[in-house]
Coordinates of C-alpha atoms in Angstrom, one line a residue:
M18 CA 25.5 77.7 176.1
T19 CA 24.4 74.9 175.3
R20 CA 20.8 73.8 174.2
V21 CA 18.2 71.2 173.9
S22 CA 18.7 69.4 170.4
D23 CA 15.6 69.5 167.9
F24 CA 15.3 65.8 167.6
Q25 CA 15.3 66.2 171.6
L26 CA 12.1 68.1 170.8
N27 CA 10.6 66.4 169.6
Q28 CA 10.8 63.5 170.8
V29 CA 9.0 64.9 173.2
V30 CA 6.4 66.1 171.3
H31 CA 6.2 62.9 170.4
I32 CA 6.2 61.7 174.0
G33 CA 2.8 64.2 174.3
H34 CA 0.8 62.7 171.7
L35 CA 1.3 59.4 173.1
A36 CA 0.5 60.6 176.5
Q37 CA -3.0 61.1 174.8
E38 CA -4.0 58.2 172.9
C39 CA -2.3 56.4 176.1
V40 CA -5.0 58.1 178.7
A41 CA -7.7 57.3 176.2
E42 CA -6.6 53.4 176.2
K43 CA -5.6 53.1 179.9
D44 CA -2.1 52.3 179.4
F45 CA -0.1 54.8 180.4
A46 CA 2.1 52.2 181.7
Q47 CA 3.1 52.2 177.9
I48 CA 4.8 56.0 178.1
M49 CA 6.6 55.2 181.0
T50 CA 8.9 52.4 179.8
R51 CA 8.8 52.9 176.2
E52 CA 9.3 56.3 175.1
L53 CA 10.7 58.3 178.4
M54 CA 13.0 56.1 179.2
D55 CA 14.7 56.3 176.0
L56 CA 15.2 59.7 176.7
L57 CA 16.4 59.8 179.7
H58 CA 19.0 57.2 179.1
A59 CA 20.6 60.9 177.9
C60 CA 21.0 62.4 181.2
S61 CA 24.3 61.0 183.6
G62 CA 24.4 59.1 185.9
V63 CA 23.9 61.2 189.2
F64 CA 20.5 62.0 191.8
I65 CA 19.2 65.4 191.8
E66 CA 16.9 66.6 194.7
Y67 CA 14.0 69.0 194.2
D68 CA 11.8 70.7 196.5
P69 CA 8.7 69.1 197.5
G70 CA 7.0 72.0 197.5
S71 CA 7.7 73.3 194.2
P72 CA 5.3 73.1 191.1
S73 CA 4.8 70.3 189.2
N74 CA 6.0 71.7 186.2
E75 CA 9.0 73.3 187.9
L76 CA 12.3 71.8 187.5
L77 CA 14.9 73.7 190.5
C78 CA 18.6 73.5 190.5
G79 CA 19.6 70.8 193.3
T80 CA 22.0 69.1 194.3
S81 CA 23.6 66.2 192.1
Y82 CA 24.0 62.8 193.8
Q83 CA 26.0 59.9 192.1
V84 CA 23.8 57.1 193.0
D85 CA 24.9 52.9 193.1
H86 CA 22.2 50.9 192.1
S87 CA 22.6 48.3 194.7
N88 CA 21.4 51.6 196.9
M89 CA 18.4 52.7 195.3
K90 CA 15.9 51.1 197.3
K91 CA 17.6 52.8 200.6
Y92 CA 17.3 56.2 198.9
L93 CA 13.8 55.3 197.6
D94 CA 11.9 54.3 201.4
Y95 CA 14.2 57.4 202.2
Y96 CA 12.7 59.8 200.6
Q97 CA 9.5 59.7 200.6
F98 CA 7.8 63.5 200.6
L99 CA 5.5 62.4 202.8
D100 CA 7.0 64.9 205.6
P101 CA 8.5 68.1 204.0
T102 CA 10.6 69.4 206.9
L103 CA 13.0 66.5 206.3
P104 CA 16.8 68.4 206.6
R105 CA 17.9 67.0 202.9
F106 CA 14.7 68.8 201.4
R107 CA 17.1 72.1 202.0
L108 CA 20.5 70.5 200.6
M109 CA 19.7 72.7 197.3
S110 CA 23.3 73.8 195.2
R111 CA 23.9 74.9 191.5
S112 CA 22.9 72.5 189.0
H113 CA 26.7 72.2 188.0
E114 CA 27.7 70.9 191.1
S115 CA 28.2 67.2 192.5
A116 CA 28.4 65.3 195.1
S117 CA 29.1 62.1 196.3
V118 CA 27.2 59.9 198.9
S119 CA 28.0 57.0 201.1
T120 CA 25.3 54.8 202.1
D121 CA 26.1 55.4 205.5
Q122 CA 25.0 58.9 205.0
V123 CA 21.2 57.9 204.1
I124 CA 19.1 58.3 206.9
E125 CA 16.7 55.8 207.7
S126 CA 12.3 56.6 208.0
N127 CA 10.0 54.8 209.9
S128 CA 7.6 56.2 208.1
T129 CA 6.3 54.3 204.3
Y130 CA 5.5 55.9 201.3
E131 CA 2.1 54.7 200.1
E132 CA 2.6 55.5 196.3
C133 CA 5.9 53.3 196.0
E134 CA 4.1 50.9 193.2
F135 CA 5.1 53.7 191.0
Y136 CA 8.4 52.4 190.7
Q137 CA 7.5 49.5 189.2
D138 CA 6.9 50.4 185.7
F139 CA 10.2 51.9 185.9
L140 CA 12.5 49.4 187.1
R141 CA 11.1 46.5 185.0
P142 CA 12.5 47.1 181.7
T143 CA 16.1 48.2 182.9
R144 CA 19.1 47.4 185.6
V145 CA 18.5 51.1 187.5
H146 CA 21.5 53.3 188.5
A147 CA 19.6 56.8 189.4
A148 CA 17.2 58.4 190.2
M149 CA 15.2 62.2 189.6
I150 CA 12.7 63.3 192.0
F151 CA 9.5 65.2 190.6
G152 CA 7.2 67.3 193.2
V153 CA 3.5 66.5 192.3
N154 CA 0.9 68.0 193.7
I155 CA -2.8 66.0 193.5
D156 CA -6.0 66.8 194.7
G157 CA -3.6 69.1 197.6
R158 CA -1.6 66.0 198.4
Q159 CA 1.9 66.1 197.8
F160 CA 3.5 63.7 196.2
G161 CA 7.1 62.8 194.7
L162 CA 7.9 61.0 191.1
V163 CA 10.7 59.1 190.8
G164 CA 12.2 59.0 187.5
L165 CA 14.7 55.6 187.5
H166 CA 16.9 55.4 184.5
R167 CA 20.1 53.6 182.9
T168 CA 23.1 56.2 183.1
K169 CA 26.7 56.6 183.2
P170 CA 28.8 55.2 185.3
M171 CA 30.1 58.8 186.9
G172 CA 29.3 62.5 186.3
H173 CA 26.8 64.8 187.4
F174 CA 23.8 67.2 185.3
S175 CA 25.3 69.3 182.8
E176 CA 22.9 72.5 181.5
V177 CA 21.2 70.1 179.1
D178 CA 20.5 67.6 181.0
H179 CA 18.0 70.2 182.6
Q180 CA 16.9 71.6 180.1
L181 CA 15.8 68.5 178.3
T182 CA 14.4 66.9 181.7
Q183 CA 12.5 69.8 182.2
L184 CA 10.5 69.7 179.3
L185 CA 9.8 65.8 180.8
I186 CA 8.1 66.5 183.5
P187 CA 4.5 67.6 182.9
Y188 CA 4.4 64.2 181.2
L189 CA 6.1 62.5 184.3
S190 CA 3.3 63.8 186.6
M191 CA 0.7 63.5 184.0
A192 CA 2.1 59.6 184.2
L193 CA 1.1 60.0 188.2
R194 CA -1.9 61.9 188.1
F195 CA -3.1 58.9 186.0
R196 CA -1.9 56.2 187.9
Y197 CA -3.2 58.0 190.9
S198 CA -6.9 58.4 188.9
Q199 CA -6.5 54.3 188.5
R200 CA -6.2 53.6 192.1
Q201 CA -9.0 55.8 193.0
Q202 CA -11.1 54.1 190.6
Q203 CA -10.7 50.5 192.7
R204 CA -10.9 52.3 195.7
R205 CA -14.3 53.7 193.8
D206 CA -15.5 50.1 192.8
D207 CA -14.8 48.5 196.3
V208 CA -16.8 50.9 198.3
V209 CA -20.0 50.4 195.4
T210 CA -19.1 46.7 195.9
N211 CA -19.7 46.8 199.8
L212 CA -22.8 49.0 199.1
L213 CA -25.0 46.9 196.3
R214 CA -24.3 44.0 199.5
V215 CA -26.9 46.0 201.3
R216 CA -30.5 45.7 200.5
G217 CA -33.1 48.7 201.0
I218 CA -30.5 51.3 199.0
R219 CA -32.0 54.2 196.4
G220 CA -29.0 56.1 196.0
Y221 CA -26.0 57.0 197.3
L222 CA -23.9 60.1 197.0
M223 CA -19.9 59.5 197.4
L224 CA -17.5 62.7 199.0
D225 CA -13.6 62.2 198.7
Q226 CA -12.7 63.9 202.6
N227 CA -12.8 67.4 200.9
F228 CA -16.2 66.5 200.1
M229 CA -15.7 67.1 196.5
L230 CA -18.6 65.0 194.8
R231 CA -16.8 61.8 193.2
D232 CA -19.4 59.6 193.0
I233 CA -23.5 59.7 192.4
V234 CA -25.8 56.5 192.1
G235 CA -29.6 56.2 192.4
E236 CA -32.3 57.9 194.0
F237 CA -30.7 60.5 196.2
E238 CA -33.0 63.4 196.2
S239 CA -34.6 64.2 199.5
P240 CA -34.4 66.9 202.3
D241 CA -32.5 64.8 204.1
L242 CA -29.7 64.8 202.5
V243 CA -29.3 67.5 200.2
V244 CA -31.1 71.4 200.1
K245 CA -34.2 71.5 197.6
G246 CA -33.6 72.9 193.9
A247 CA -30.0 71.6 194.4
D248 CA -28.5 69.6 191.1
L249 CA -25.7 67.7 192.3
Q250 CA -25.7 65.8 188.4
R251 CA -23.3 68.6 187.1
M252 CA -21.1 68.8 189.7
R253 CA -18.9 65.9 189.7
G254 CA -15.6 66.7 190.7
C255 CA -16.9 69.9 192.6
S256 CA -17.4 70.3 196.6
V257 CA -21.4 70.2 197.2
F258 CA -21.1 70.7 201.0
Q259 CA -23.2 73.4 200.7
F260 CA -26.2 71.9 199.4
L261 CA -26.1 68.8 201.8
S262 CA -28.5 69.5 205.0
P263 CA -27.5 70.7 208.2
S264 CA -28.1 67.3 209.8
V265 CA -25.5 65.6 207.3
K266 CA -23.1 68.5 207.0
E267 CA -23.1 68.6 211.2
S268 CA -22.4 64.6 211.1
L269 CA -20.0 64.9 208.8
L270 CA -17.5 67.6 210.1
R271 CA -18.4 65.0 213.5
R272 CA -16.2 62.5 211.4
R273 CA -13.8 64.4 209.6
T274 CA -12.4 66.1 213.2
T275 CA -13.0 63.3 215.3
A276 CA -11.5 59.5 215.4
A277 CA -13.7 57.5 217.8
A278 CA -17.1 59.2 215.3
P279 CA -18.7 55.5 214.6
A280 CA -17.9 54.3 210.8
V281 CA -21.6 54.5 210.4
E282 CA -24.5 56.6 211.3
I283 CA -28.3 56.0 210.4
T284 CA -30.8 58.8 210.8
H285 CA -33.9 60.8 210.1
R286 CA -37.5 59.1 210.6
R287 CA -38.5 60.8 207.2
D288 CA -35.8 59.8 205.0
P289 CA -33.4 57.5 206.0
Y290 CA -30.1 57.5 204.9
R291 CA -26.8 56.4 206.6
V292 CA -23.2 58.9 206.8
E293 CA -20.4 56.1 206.2
V294 CA -16.7 56.5 206.3
V295 CA -14.2 54.6 204.1
Q296 CA -11.1 54.7 205.4
H297 CA -7.7 53.5 203.3
S298 CA -4.7 52.9 204.1
D299 CA -2.7 56.0 203.2
G300 CA -5.1 57.4 205.8
T301 CA -7.2 59.5 203.1
R302 CA -11.2 59.0 203.9
H303 CA -14.2 58.8 201.5
F304 CA -17.7 59.2 203.0
V305 CA -20.8 58.0 201.5
L306 CA -24.2 59.7 201.6
V307 CA -26.1 56.4 201.3
A308 CA -30.4 57.0 200.5
L309 CA -32.7 53.8 202.0
D310 CA -35.9 53.1 201.1
R311 CA -38.4 54.7 203.6
S312 CA -39.8 50.4 204.6
H313 CA -36.2 49.9 205.1
S314 CA -35.7 48.3 208.2
L315 CA -32.5 50.3 209.7
I316 CA -32.1 48.0 212.9
S317 CA -29.9 43.9 212.3
E318 CA -32.2 41.3 213.8
R319 CA -29.2 39.6 214.0
R320 CA -27.3 42.1 216.3
V321 CA -30.5 42.4 218.2
R322 CA -30.7 38.7 218.6
E323 CA -26.9 38.7 219.3
R324 CA -27.5 41.5 222.2
S325 CA -29.9 39.3 223.9
L326 CA -33.0 42.9 223.4
S327 CA -36.4 42.0 224.3
P328 CA -38.9 42.1 221.7
R329 CA -39.9 45.1 223.6
Q330 CA -36.5 46.8 223.2
A331 CA -36.1 46.3 219.9
Q332 CA -39.1 48.3 218.7
V333 CA -37.9 51.1 221.0
V334 CA -34.3 50.9 218.8
K335 CA -35.9 50.7 215.4
L336 CA -37.8 53.5 216.7
V337 CA -34.7 55.4 217.7
A338 CA -33.0 55.2 214.5
L339 CA -35.9 56.7 213.1
G340 CA -35.6 59.4 214.6
M341 CA -37.7 59.9 217.0
T342 CA -37.4 61.3 220.8
N343 CA -38.3 60.0 223.7
A344 CA -41.6 61.5 224.2
E345 CA -42.2 60.5 220.4
I346 CA -41.1 57.1 220.8
S347 CA -43.2 57.0 224.7
A348 CA -46.9 58.1 221.8
S349 CA -46.1 55.5 219.7
L350 CA -45.7 52.1 222.2
G351 CA -48.2 53.5 224.3
I352 CA -46.1 53.9 227.1
Q353 CA -45.0 56.4 229.6
T354 CA -41.7 58.8 229.0
K355 CA -40.0 57.4 232.6
T356 CA -40.3 54.4 230.3
V357 CA -39.1 54.4 227.6
E358 CA -36.2 56.1 229.3
N359 CA -35.9 52.8 231.4
Y360 CA -35.8 50.9 228.6
L361 CA -33.1 53.1 226.7
T362 CA -30.5 52.7 230.4
A363 CA -31.0 48.9 230.1
I364 CA -30.8 48.8 226.2
Y365 CA -27.3 50.9 226.8
Q366 CA -26.0 48.4 229.3
K367 CA -26.6 45.4 227.2
T368 CA -25.2 47.1 223.7
G369 CA -21.9 48.3 225.5
T370 CA -23.0 52.3 224.5
S371 CA -23.7 55.2 226.0
N372 CA -26.1 57.1 223.4
R373 CA -28.1 57.4 220.5
T374 CA -26.0 58.0 217.9
E375 CA -23.3 54.7 219.2
L376 CA -26.4 52.7 219.6
V377 CA -27.7 52.8 216.1
A378 CA -23.7 52.2 214.4
V379 CA -23.6 49.1 216.4
L380 CA -27.2 47.5 215.6
S381 CA -27.7 49.0 212.1
N382 CA -28.2 47.1 208.9

């Protein structure tokens, strides 16, 4: 029975050590393009299918395909791992079996694979003839990891090739996770940059689409944002949904389930806050809860002027943004409740809105 040599095992251990060093140095591409490439050169020139739903550290016996490098882009376009029902994923066979695939057998796909930049680190150092696909799950989202390498002109994966490749999967998976975290950090920086352009911010909480706390900045302690006694500083990477105030929970759930919900909502008269939705190109979202200064004007004077609102109508809008009811607005301005209703009707017409939430979103800073 063939086995992985001690030299190859030592190489894998060496890669593991390099992985730890490169994570600290923020340079994981160094592993991808040097050490892993050298080790993958030992594999023969084939394409192996994996079940995208399998654990990231499990190598399945896949069908081996000979892949011509000139057709590689079509294969990468097709194997996107966005749809687990794709029929090609059901073609599983023994590792010793081999099959050839012609270009016309590759099914075209209209969807796009958002993580295609992961391929580039493999493509730069070598002429590509074949690929390996790995299933990787990060934060509940399925990814496909493609290992590209120079290969022999023909052949299929032998048993030792399977064993050797299985040893590499954890490190390849680690590389993808690192690149994913880099992308998330860039998204965080983009969101923070946009937030800092707005005046009157005391602090904010950034949650991912699963309500996991990803970032926390400044002062956010407020009964209108989080429940009393919640120590969120120690909860990065954990779900904090249960520690949010009921009104914030309602707002977040509405935004997660309703595509038509406004991207920004400002509410509550005691401690005003913003609920912002940051939509990314791959369909994922971040929710940002922004705590505002109590003296901060929630309504943009410029947008009020653009909608040609009268001074009295502007007063009504500002009180609406603070969460006041019609009766409270009536008492604050010394006018009848019916008059407040008439003002709101006229304001809705001028702004093209139909309720308070839409109104505040349209006119907010």
